[in-house]
Amino acid sequence: MTRVMIVDDHPMWREGVARDLTSRGYNVCATAADATSAVKIALATHPDVIIMDLQLTPTPTPGSTAGASVGSSGAGSAGSSGSRLSSGVDATREITAALPDTRVLVLSASAEQEDVLAAVKNGASGYLVKSASLDEFDDAVRRTAEGDAVFTPGLAGLLLGEYHRLGPGPEVPHLTTRETEVLRLVARGLTAKQIATRLVLSHRTVENHVQNTLRKLQLHNRAELVRYAIQNGLDTPD
């Protein structure tokens, strides 16, 4: 069962998301309302996926544990760490650096380019706006847990376009034309099945290309592939 942690500073929203995820079979192992508590609890519980809001209220004063909890399957308790973190981007950066196997899915009201860009650059595996349906949210959490990079439609292309505007990145090292083509489609958020259909390949062949690309670039999962493509300004196919 996928273990999920929820970070949001609105108690009603946080509790609602927890109920929705529990009803879909996820184990909500912890929640937090501020960035510093989120980092501390994540380090104690090692969730598979963290649902992260970006706009968080300031960290409570030392000794306060308001808005944070750990489920029965988790370890540790909420609190403040040595450093003051002010946003979901801060928390995402700290958590992904310390827990490379934990994936962060941003769930935010903002679809602003600078917010999406900051989240991805600091380690987020995906970005979903809060207007998404429950089915879309469920699918995004599941795919994030499986290692996919998941974005609200249009956001991945927006990021790629921004990096392309800033200037061409370095050449992709040692990749074949087909591997580069698959990488671009992965960066757009397509699943292996969708890529196979688009390129008229078998699902196994697409997976082989993805694994070869991961190995050549010394990356670990599809989310890292997306960040690599974005950071190197890979444009979408014609």
Short mmCIF file of C-alpha atoms in Angstrom, two decimals, residues 2-238:
data_model
loop_
_atom_site.label_atom_id
_atom_site.label_comp_id
_atom_site.label_asym_id
_atom_site.label_seq_id
_atom_site.Cartn_x
_atom_site.Cartn_y
_atom_site.Cartn_z
CA THR A 2 1.37 3.40 -1.01
CA ARG A 3 2.23 5.55 2.01
CA VAL A 4 1.30 9.20 1.50
CA MET A 5 2.02 12.34 3.49
CA ILE A 6 -0.02 15.53 3.01
CA VAL A 7 1.41 19.03 3.51
CA ASP A 8 -1.09 21.90 3.43
CA ASP A 9 -1.73 24.79 5.78
CA HIS A 10 -5.55 24.65 5.48
CA PRO A 11 -6.89 22.05 7.96
CA MET A 12 -10.18 21.42 6.12
CA TRP A 13 -8.39 20.91 2.80
CA ARG A 14 -5.73 18.71 4.42
CA GLU A 15 -8.34 16.54 6.10
CA GLY A 16 -10.43 16.33 2.93
CA VAL A 17 -7.47 15.17 0.86
CA ALA A 18 -6.64 12.60 3.53
CA ARG A 19 -10.19 11.23 3.41
CA ASP A 20 -10.16 11.09 -0.39
CA LEU A 21 -6.84 9.24 -0.49
CA THR A 22 -7.89 6.81 2.24
CA SER A 23 -11.09 6.04 0.33
CA ARG A 24 -8.96 5.19 -2.70
CA GLY A 25 -6.82 2.71 -0.75
CA TYR A 26 -3.80 4.83 0.16
CA ASN A 27 -2.21 4.84 3.60
CA VAL A 28 -2.07 8.45 4.78
CA CYS A 29 0.82 8.08 7.21
CA ALA A 30 1.34 11.73 8.17
CA THR A 31 0.27 15.34 7.65
CA ALA A 32 1.91 18.71 8.23
CA ALA A 33 0.89 22.35 7.95
CA ASP A 34 4.26 24.08 7.57
CA ALA A 35 7.53 23.49 5.75
CA THR A 36 9.80 22.84 8.72
CA SER A 37 7.43 20.31 10.29
CA ALA A 38 7.00 18.68 6.90
CA VAL A 39 10.73 18.05 6.59
CA LYS A 40 11.04 16.68 10.12
CA ILE A 41 8.04 14.35 9.77
CA ALA A 42 9.10 13.16 6.32
CA LEU A 43 12.52 12.22 7.65
CA ALA A 44 10.83 10.25 10.44
CA THR A 45 8.20 8.47 8.34
CA HIS A 46 9.81 8.02 4.88
CA PRO A 47 6.55 8.25 2.88
CA ASP A 48 6.43 7.02 -0.70
CA VAL A 49 4.69 10.18 -1.95
CA ILE A 50 4.25 13.63 -0.43
CA ILE A 51 1.36 15.82 -1.56
CA MET A 52 2.84 19.31 -1.19
CA ASP A 53 1.16 22.70 -1.26
CA LEU A 54 3.49 25.55 -2.20
CA GLN A 55 2.02 28.45 -0.28
CA LEU A 56 2.42 27.57 3.40
CA THR A 57 2.02 29.71 6.49
CA PRO A 58 5.19 30.59 8.44
CA THR A 59 6.68 27.88 10.62
CA PRO A 60 5.24 27.89 14.17
CA THR A 61 7.42 29.05 17.04
CA PRO A 62 9.66 26.40 18.68
CA GLY A 63 7.68 23.90 20.70
CA SER A 64 4.51 24.26 18.64
CA THR A 65 3.10 21.23 16.81
CA ALA A 66 -0.05 22.80 15.45
CA GLY A 67 -1.34 21.32 12.26
CA ALA A 68 0.98 18.31 12.10
CA SER A 69 0.46 14.66 12.85
CA VAL A 70 1.85 11.22 12.20
CA GLY A 71 -0.35 8.25 11.39
CA SER A 72 -0.29 5.00 13.26
CA SER A 73 2.15 3.48 10.78
CA GLY A 74 4.60 6.39 11.03
CA ALA A 75 7.34 7.17 13.51
CA GLY A 76 8.30 10.44 15.16
CA SER A 77 6.33 13.58 15.89
CA ALA A 78 5.85 17.06 14.54
CA GLY A 79 7.92 19.98 15.58
CA SER A 80 10.42 22.52 14.39
CA SER A 81 13.87 21.79 13.06
CA GLY A 82 16.95 23.93 13.36
CA SER A 83 16.31 25.95 10.20
CA ARG A 84 13.29 28.05 9.31
CA LEU A 85 11.70 27.00 6.04
CA SER A 86 9.03 29.21 4.55
CA SER A 87 7.44 27.44 1.58
CA GLY A 88 6.59 24.18 -0.07
CA VAL A 89 9.50 24.74 -2.45
CA ASP A 90 11.88 24.90 0.53
CA ALA A 91 10.42 21.72 1.99
CA THR A 92 10.56 19.93 -1.37
CA ARG A 93 14.24 20.80 -1.79
CA GLU A 94 15.18 19.56 1.68
CA ILE A 95 13.09 16.39 1.52
CA THR A 96 14.17 15.23 -1.94
CA ALA A 97 17.82 15.86 -1.07
CA ALA A 98 17.56 13.74 2.08
CA LEU A 99 15.10 11.12 0.79
CA PRO A 100 15.77 10.42 -2.90
CA ASP A 101 13.22 7.59 -2.96
CA THR A 102 10.41 9.84 -1.72
CA ARG A 103 8.55 11.60 -4.51
CA VAL A 104 6.87 14.98 -4.15
CA LEU A 105 3.68 15.78 -6.06
CA VAL A 106 2.80 19.46 -5.79
CA LEU A 107 -0.92 20.15 -5.41
CA SER A 108 -1.39 23.89 -5.67
CA ALA A 109 -3.97 26.50 -6.58
CA SER A 110 -1.30 28.25 -8.64
CA ALA A 111 -0.55 27.41 -12.25
CA GLU A 112 1.90 30.29 -12.60
CA GLN A 113 4.97 29.48 -14.63
CA GLU A 114 7.42 30.65 -11.97
CA ASP A 115 5.80 28.44 -9.31
CA VAL A 116 5.86 25.35 -11.51
CA LEU A 117 9.44 26.05 -12.54
CA ALA A 118 10.61 26.54 -8.96
CA ALA A 119 8.94 23.33 -7.79
CA VAL A 120 10.49 21.19 -10.53
CA LYS A 121 13.95 22.75 -10.16
CA ASN A 122 13.85 21.94 -6.44
CA GLY A 123 12.96 18.27 -6.86
CA ALA A 124 9.20 17.92 -7.38
CA SER A 125 8.22 14.88 -9.44
CA GLY A 126 5.01 16.45 -10.69
CA TYR A 127 2.62 19.37 -10.42
CA LEU A 128 -1.16 19.26 -10.25
CA VAL A 129 -3.52 22.20 -9.85
CA LYS A 130 -6.22 21.97 -7.19
CA SER A 131 -8.97 22.20 -9.80
CA ALA A 132 -8.17 18.61 -10.83
CA SER A 133 -10.92 16.01 -10.36
CA LEU A 134 -10.62 13.26 -7.76
CA ASP A 135 -9.99 10.70 -10.51
CA GLU A 136 -7.22 12.86 -11.96
CA PHE A 137 -5.73 13.28 -8.50
CA ASP A 138 -5.89 9.55 -7.81
CA ASP A 139 -4.19 8.82 -11.15
CA ALA A 140 -1.50 11.42 -10.47
CA VAL A 141 -0.68 9.99 -7.03
CA ARG A 142 -0.54 6.45 -8.39
CA ARG A 143 1.70 7.41 -11.30
CA THR A 144 3.95 9.49 -9.06
CA ALA A 145 4.41 6.49 -6.77
CA GLU A 146 5.33 4.41 -9.83
CA GLY A 147 8.03 6.89 -10.81
CA ASP A 148 6.25 8.85 -13.53
CA ALA A 149 6.45 12.61 -13.85
CA VAL A 150 2.88 13.92 -13.73
CA PHE A 151 1.74 17.40 -14.72
CA THR A 152 -1.58 19.11 -15.22
CA PRO A 153 -2.04 19.20 -19.02
CA GLY A 154 -0.08 22.06 -20.53
CA LEU A 155 2.34 22.63 -17.67
CA ALA A 156 5.13 20.36 -18.91
CA GLY A 157 5.06 22.06 -22.30
CA LEU A 158 5.09 25.43 -20.56
CA LEU A 159 8.27 24.49 -18.70
CA LEU A 160 9.99 23.16 -21.78
CA GLY A 161 9.07 26.32 -23.65
CA GLU A 162 10.51 28.53 -20.92
CA TYR A 163 13.86 26.76 -20.90
CA HIS A 164 13.92 26.87 -24.68
CA ARG A 165 13.30 30.64 -24.55
CA LEU A 166 16.21 31.10 -22.13
CA GLY A 167 18.55 29.51 -24.62
CA PRO A 168 19.59 26.11 -26.00
CA GLY A 169 21.04 23.67 -23.53
CA PRO A 170 23.96 21.31 -24.11
CA GLU A 171 23.63 18.39 -26.46
CA VAL A 172 22.08 15.29 -24.93
CA PRO A 173 25.07 12.95 -24.42
CA HIS A 174 25.28 9.57 -26.09
CA LEU A 175 21.55 9.18 -26.84
CA THR A 176 20.21 7.77 -30.08
CA THR A 177 17.64 9.71 -32.07
CA ARG A 178 14.90 7.36 -30.85
CA GLU A 179 16.00 7.64 -27.21
CA THR A 180 15.93 11.42 -27.47
CA GLU A 181 12.47 11.27 -29.04
CA VAL A 182 11.21 9.06 -26.21
CA LEU A 183 12.82 11.38 -23.65
CA ARG A 184 10.96 14.37 -25.08
CA LEU A 185 7.65 12.54 -24.85
CA VAL A 186 8.36 11.42 -21.29
CA ALA A 187 9.06 15.06 -20.46
CA ARG A 188 5.63 16.00 -21.83
CA GLY A 189 4.04 13.65 -19.32
CA LEU A 190 3.09 10.78 -21.64
CA THR A 191 2.96 7.26 -20.23
CA ALA A 192 4.91 4.40 -21.81
CA LYS A 193 1.69 3.12 -23.37
CA GLN A 194 0.92 6.52 -24.90
CA ILE A 195 4.48 6.84 -26.22
CA ALA A 196 4.26 3.36 -27.75
CA THR A 197 1.07 4.35 -29.56
CA ARG A 198 2.49 7.67 -30.72
CA LEU A 199 5.72 6.14 -32.09
CA VAL A 200 4.17 2.85 -33.24
CA LEU A 201 6.41 0.81 -30.95
CA SER A 202 5.78 -1.97 -28.47
CA HIS A 203 5.42 -1.10 -24.79
CA ARG A 204 8.52 -3.21 -24.07
CA THR A 205 10.58 -1.30 -26.63
CA VAL A 206 9.60 2.04 -25.08
CA GLU A 207 10.53 0.77 -21.61
CA ASN A 208 13.88 -0.40 -22.97
CA HIS A 209 14.56 3.06 -24.41
CA VAL A 210 13.62 4.67 -21.08
CA GLN A 211 15.90 2.33 -19.12
CA ASN A 212 18.79 2.87 -21.56
CA THR A 213 18.36 6.63 -21.27
CA LEU A 214 18.28 6.47 -17.47
CA ARG A 215 21.49 4.44 -17.48
CA LYS A 216 23.31 6.70 -19.92
CA LEU A 217 22.33 9.87 -18.06
CA GLN A 218 22.94 8.26 -14.65
CA LEU A 219 19.41 9.04 -13.49
CA HIS A 220 17.03 6.94 -11.41
CA ASN A 221 13.43 7.48 -12.52
CA ARG A 222 11.11 9.24 -14.96
CA ALA A 223 10.76 12.29 -12.74
CA GLU A 224 14.51 12.85 -12.98
CA LEU A 225 14.28 12.41 -16.76
CA VAL A 226 11.70 15.19 -16.90
CA ARG A 227 13.88 17.50 -14.82
CA TYR A 228 16.85 16.70 -17.05
CA ALA A 229 14.87 17.47 -20.20
CA ILE A 230 13.55 20.72 -18.75
CA GLN A 231 16.92 21.87 -17.43
CA ASN A 232 18.55 21.17 -20.78
CA GLY A 233 15.91 22.97 -22.82
CA LEU A 234 14.72 20.00 -24.86
CA ASP A 235 11.88 21.18 -27.07
CA THR A 236 8.80 19.15 -27.89
CA PRO A 237 8.75 17.15 -31.12
CA ASP A 238 7.32 18.77 -34.24
#
